[in-house]
Amino acid sequence: MSKVVTFGEVLMRLSPSDSKMLRQSREMEFFFGGTEMNVAASLAIMGCEVRHITNVSDCFIGEAAIATMKSYGIDTQFVNRTEHPIGLYFLEVGSAMRASRISYNRLNGSFANIQPRQVDWEKALEGAEYFHWTGISPGISEGAYETLKQGLQLAYSKGIEITADPAYRSNLWKYGKEGFAVLKELISYSTIFIGGVNEINEILGTSFGYDKDSFIKAAETLMKEIPSIKKVFDKTRIGVTASNQATQGRALVNGKYFETESLEVNPVVDRIGTGDAFAAGLIYGLINFDDEKALKFANAACAIKHTILGDVNLSSANDILEVMNGNSGGRIKR
């Protein structure tokens, strides 16, 4: 029941059903999600004590978002309600060779208007063992950046393990800050890096390749440039089509490289939230297992999320352990 704190936007997802294009549909399904909230929900479902910090709209939509978070078991006492609308995104789910498409409406939403004065970080971090953030949050607005920075500085001073998923999104960062410089700054308050060569190259301005040796060199360079980072965990994906994916994890910890086997998912039900499932699985694994088993658990969590509709991995820890241990045949449980 370790306490994990997450910080980030809650979004409403609107999507035509049955992999239809928007122009084909007259109705849409909706889900509440958001990268960091997805991590919080998955961890809560697996039995961790989780607190999420965010803003939502002060209306029936915000009420529904809070009710959804509570239904997962997330502590919502630090969810603020404001006059601004909740962020939205629209998703067309792809199939076979047709890619999925996403359009966001978030830059003037409730989370984009968050300010440091709205979060009592001393109370919010009370009892926390892990604090998780992603690079999406500081890209949304200067207020979100300043609020997150304040929380990270305090968490780091308290010796809390801080997991950083840099998740650079080029369609954000509209308020005058240089994204990669901000991410490098915030990662300097973090202890565990969830990302690979792409993210390291972007943040450090390097040009490492993607093979094993290049990943090791990239991770070593990151830890040398940003000494607060002690562990690097990466999720790699092999996409044959939108409906056929394979996932694999690799890591560098204390100079030791290790990787998982590849797990194939065919057919894919929903790719949204699979990276969040990996992050949640990793945090759960680090709390309960050694580093190598934590990586295997994270990869299994990522794989099984591909089979679940919606933003959140609804699998229990036991479900994920079964996949991790090779029970991936999908036999009916009676």
XYZ file of C-alpha atoms in Angstrom:
334
model
C 0.000 0.000 0.000
C 2.855 2.404 -0.778
C 1.821 5.996 -1.376
C 2.412 7.352 -4.848
C 1.676 10.943 -5.883
C 0.952 11.859 -9.497
C 0.500 15.277 -11.086
C -1.114 15.985 -14.435
C -4.142 16.789 -16.538
C -7.387 14.831 -16.574
C -8.868 14.766 -20.066
C -12.163 13.602 -21.502
C -11.636 11.333 -24.508
C -14.316 11.281 -27.222
C -14.152 8.538 -29.812
C -16.441 6.909 -32.403
C -17.073 3.262 -31.570
C -16.013 0.193 -33.577
C -12.951 1.858 -35.152
C -15.151 4.171 -37.211
C -13.922 7.456 -38.642
C -15.547 10.562 -37.205
C -17.269 11.318 -40.506
C -18.988 7.911 -40.328
C -20.393 8.287 -36.843
C -23.216 10.230 -35.195
C -22.335 9.196 -31.651
C -19.170 8.836 -29.603
C -17.997 6.967 -26.514
C -16.217 8.914 -23.810
C -13.584 8.007 -21.249
C -11.731 10.029 -18.641
C -7.975 9.697 -18.839
C -4.772 11.665 -19.065
C -1.237 10.325 -18.934
C -0.512 10.752 -15.232
C -4.047 9.933 -14.120
C -3.836 6.705 -16.130
C -0.750 5.800 -14.117
C -2.520 6.655 -10.863
C -5.581 4.594 -11.759
C -3.552 1.532 -12.739
C -1.523 1.705 -9.522
C -4.684 2.063 -7.433
C -6.247 -0.945 -9.150
C -3.098 -2.939 -8.338
C -3.444 -2.015 -4.666
C -1.207 1.016 -4.167
C -2.291 4.083 -2.241
C -2.293 6.846 -4.862
C -3.013 10.575 -4.733
C -3.557 12.604 -7.908
C -3.095 16.376 -8.128
C -4.890 18.308 -10.849
C -7.581 20.854 -11.764
C -10.968 19.933 -13.229
C -13.993 21.996 -14.219
C -16.480 23.080 -11.564
C -19.470 21.518 -13.329
C -21.104 18.134 -13.820
C -18.274 17.068 -16.148
C -15.686 17.763 -13.446
C -17.902 15.909 -10.960
C -17.958 12.905 -13.292
C -14.175 13.043 -13.670
C -13.699 13.053 -9.893
C -16.221 10.236 -9.480
C -14.304 8.210 -12.071
C -11.008 8.738 -10.235
C -12.622 7.751 -6.947
C -14.054 4.616 -8.551
C -10.493 3.490 -9.322
C -9.456 4.142 -5.714
C -7.510 7.372 -6.320
C -7.282 9.910 -3.490
C -8.796 13.115 -4.963
C -8.473 15.498 -2.006
C -5.971 17.605 -3.995
C -8.138 17.871 -7.109
C -9.141 21.532 -7.465
C -12.350 22.620 -9.171
C -12.150 25.775 -11.296
C -14.268 27.821 -13.671
C -12.303 26.632 -16.712
C -13.549 23.670 -18.822
C -11.942 20.268 -18.645
C -9.558 19.413 -21.473
C -10.780 17.238 -24.353
C -9.279 15.033 -27.005
C -10.832 13.309 -29.974
C -9.597 9.910 -31.144
C -10.191 7.988 -34.341
C -9.006 4.419 -33.711
C -7.036 3.019 -36.628
C -6.990 -0.535 -37.897
C -4.472 -2.557 -39.929
C -2.586 -0.051 -42.139
C -4.842 2.906 -41.176
C -3.243 4.889 -38.351
C -5.113 6.248 -35.360
C -5.569 10.041 -35.260
C -5.837 12.385 -32.260
C -6.864 16.034 -31.958
C -6.525 17.880 -28.605
C -8.494 20.768 -27.115
C -6.609 21.445 -23.895
C -4.567 24.660 -23.976
C -7.256 26.824 -22.319
C -8.623 24.151 -20.011
C -8.776 23.796 -16.244
C -5.345 22.200 -15.917
C -3.708 24.698 -18.269
C -4.790 27.393 -15.810
C -3.318 25.724 -12.704
C -1.111 27.942 -10.511
C 1.408 27.048 -7.768
C -0.716 28.696 -5.063
C -3.461 26.120 -5.703
C -1.378 23.161 -4.450
C -0.197 22.700 -0.870
C 2.756 20.506 -1.794
C 3.808 19.949 1.816
C 0.489 18.243 2.545
C 0.157 16.655 -0.882
C 3.526 14.876 -0.550
C 2.967 13.776 3.045
C 3.890 10.091 3.369
C 4.822 9.787 -0.315
C 7.411 7.245 -1.422
C 7.147 7.923 -5.177
C 6.231 10.995 -7.212
C 5.497 10.509 -10.919
C 5.440 13.204 -13.605
C 5.670 13.440 -17.381
C 6.893 16.031 -19.858
C 3.344 16.667 -21.031
C 2.445 18.696 -17.930
C 5.119 21.434 -18.167
C 4.409 21.746 -21.891
C 0.778 22.730 -21.372
C 1.294 26.102 -19.659
C 3.729 28.150 -17.615
C 1.470 27.721 -14.585
C 1.642 23.942 -14.910
C 5.425 24.147 -15.288
C 5.855 26.331 -12.209
C 3.475 24.197 -10.141
C 5.254 20.986 -11.104
C 8.700 22.494 -10.480
C 7.676 23.535 -6.983
C 6.473 20.007 -6.226
C 9.573 18.363 -7.667
C 11.935 20.567 -5.680
C 10.183 19.704 -2.437
C 9.889 16.001 -3.260
C 13.587 15.819 -4.147
C 14.558 17.570 -0.920
C 12.526 14.988 0.999
C 14.325 12.042 -0.649
C 11.202 10.802 -2.450
C 11.836 8.596 -5.493
C 10.829 10.640 -8.527
C 9.979 8.904 -11.791
C 10.296 11.070 -14.904
C 8.711 10.201 -18.251
C 9.884 13.096 -20.484
C 7.170 12.514 -23.146
C 7.954 15.528 -25.344
C 4.946 16.706 -27.397
C 5.806 19.235 -30.094
C 2.199 20.467 -30.389
C 2.454 21.857 -26.836
C 5.011 24.426 -25.589
C 3.150 27.490 -26.878
C 3.990 29.854 -23.998
C 7.580 30.796 -24.800
C 9.635 28.183 -22.940
C 12.115 25.924 -24.767
C 10.766 22.443 -24.139
C 13.987 20.444 -24.057
C 15.688 22.933 -21.708
C 12.731 22.773 -19.308
C 12.670 18.979 -19.381
C 16.392 18.798 -18.644
C 15.897 21.171 -15.718
C 13.010 19.162 -14.250
C 14.733 15.820 -14.789
C 17.558 17.149 -12.584
C 15.084 16.795 -9.676
C 14.249 13.197 -10.639
C 15.841 9.870 -9.769
C 14.389 7.349 -12.258
C 14.180 7.987 -16.013
C 11.467 6.248 -18.049
C 12.525 6.736 -21.644
C 14.947 5.648 -24.304
C 17.344 6.883 -26.933
C 14.824 9.211 -28.606
C 14.151 11.061 -25.361
C 17.815 11.204 -24.367
C 18.824 12.540 -27.796
C 16.120 15.223 -27.614
C 17.015 16.365 -24.101
C 20.808 16.265 -24.440
C 21.086 17.152 -28.133
C 22.944 13.906 -28.839
C 22.599 11.471 -31.753
C 22.876 7.978 -30.312
C 21.632 5.016 -32.350
C 19.034 2.479 -31.287
C 20.962 -0.779 -30.840
C 21.855 -2.203 -27.447
C 25.328 -0.645 -27.201
C 24.001 2.767 -28.227
C 21.247 2.582 -25.614
C 23.843 1.770 -22.942
C 26.023 4.710 -24.020
C 23.015 7.018 -24.131
C 21.887 5.991 -20.638
C 25.419 6.371 -19.268
C 25.684 9.841 -20.818
C 22.326 10.870 -19.343
C 23.364 9.758 -15.855
C 26.680 11.598 -16.211
C 24.989 14.804 -17.419
C 22.172 14.575 -14.848
C 23.638 12.808 -11.777
C 20.324 12.653 -9.921
C 19.202 9.918 -12.356
C 20.220 6.499 -11.004
C 18.152 4.161 -13.186
C 17.039 4.236 -16.830
C 14.127 2.089 -18.040
C 12.983 2.006 -21.659
C 9.991 0.570 -23.502
C 10.488 -0.308 -27.166
C 7.702 -1.068 -29.605
C 7.673 -2.981 -32.859
C 4.617 -2.061 -34.903
C 3.737 -4.317 -37.818
C 0.365 -2.588 -38.299
C -1.997 -0.589 -36.084
C -3.542 -3.944 -35.115
C -0.331 -5.903 -34.531
C 2.216 -4.663 -31.995
C 5.044 -6.120 -29.929
C 6.586 -4.590 -26.798
C 9.928 -5.090 -25.072
C 11.658 -3.469 -22.104
C 15.329 -2.701 -21.485
C 17.209 -0.941 -18.711
C 20.536 0.195 -17.353
C 20.900 0.133 -13.550
C 24.203 0.372 -11.662
C 26.102 -0.244 -14.881
C 24.172 -3.446 -15.607
C 22.120 -3.858 -18.783
C 19.107 -6.146 -18.893
C 16.111 -6.610 -21.161
C 12.842 -8.529 -21.344
C 11.501 -10.871 -23.961
C 9.265 -9.418 -26.655
C 5.506 -9.774 -26.127
C 3.319 -9.724 -29.246
C -0.243 -8.391 -29.166
C -2.481 -9.263 -32.115
C -5.112 -7.964 -32.490
C -4.670 -4.676 -30.642
C -7.857 -3.370 -29.014
C -6.575 0.060 -27.872
C -3.073 1.568 -28.008
C -3.919 4.619 -25.889
C -2.394 4.466 -22.404
C 0.049 1.635 -23.081
C 3.060 3.745 -22.106
C 1.210 4.793 -18.967
C 0.566 1.121 -18.190
C 4.314 0.519 -18.559
C 5.121 3.365 -16.148
C 2.562 2.168 -13.590
C 3.812 -1.401 -13.898
C 7.378 -0.209 -13.393
C 6.535 1.795 -10.265
C 4.552 -1.117 -8.831
C 7.433 -3.436 -9.699
C 10.062 -1.199 -8.092
C 7.979 -1.106 -4.911
C 7.522 -4.881 -4.783
C 10.325 -6.574 -6.762
C 13.951 -6.193 -7.804
C 14.805 -4.051 -10.835
C 14.855 -6.863 -13.394
C 11.516 -8.288 -12.309
C 10.101 -4.759 -12.177
C 11.009 -4.295 -15.850
C 9.396 -7.616 -16.802
C 6.263 -6.660 -14.885
C 6.158 -3.271 -16.631
C 6.471 -4.864 -20.070
C 3.684 -7.329 -19.282
C 1.489 -4.451 -18.061
C 2.144 -2.573 -21.294
C 1.283 -5.612 -23.409
C -1.957 -6.445 -21.612
C -3.149 -2.812 -21.810
C -3.227 -3.178 -25.616
C -6.182 -5.561 -25.083
C -8.294 -3.161 -22.958
C -10.578 -0.452 -24.344
C -10.132 3.003 -22.823
C -7.218 4.961 -21.397
C -6.636 2.973 -18.192
C -5.073 -0.445 -17.632
C -7.800 -2.215 -15.630
C -5.694 -5.330 -15.002
C -4.924 -6.516 -11.502
C -1.385 -7.245 -10.373
C -2.180 -10.976 -10.583
C -3.397 -10.613 -14.187
C -0.125 -8.930 -15.107
C 1.965 -11.486 -13.239
C 0.309 -14.283 -15.211
C 1.288 -12.652 -18.507
C 4.784 -11.962 -17.176
C 5.140 -15.621 -16.246
C 4.190 -16.803 -19.733
C 0.458 -17.412 -19.427
C -0.494 -15.430 -22.526
C -2.777 -17.926 -24.238
C -5.966 -16.173 -23.200
C -7.703 -19.312 -21.985
C -11.081 -18.864 -20.313
C -10.899 -18.781 -16.506
C -13.648 -20.791 -14.827
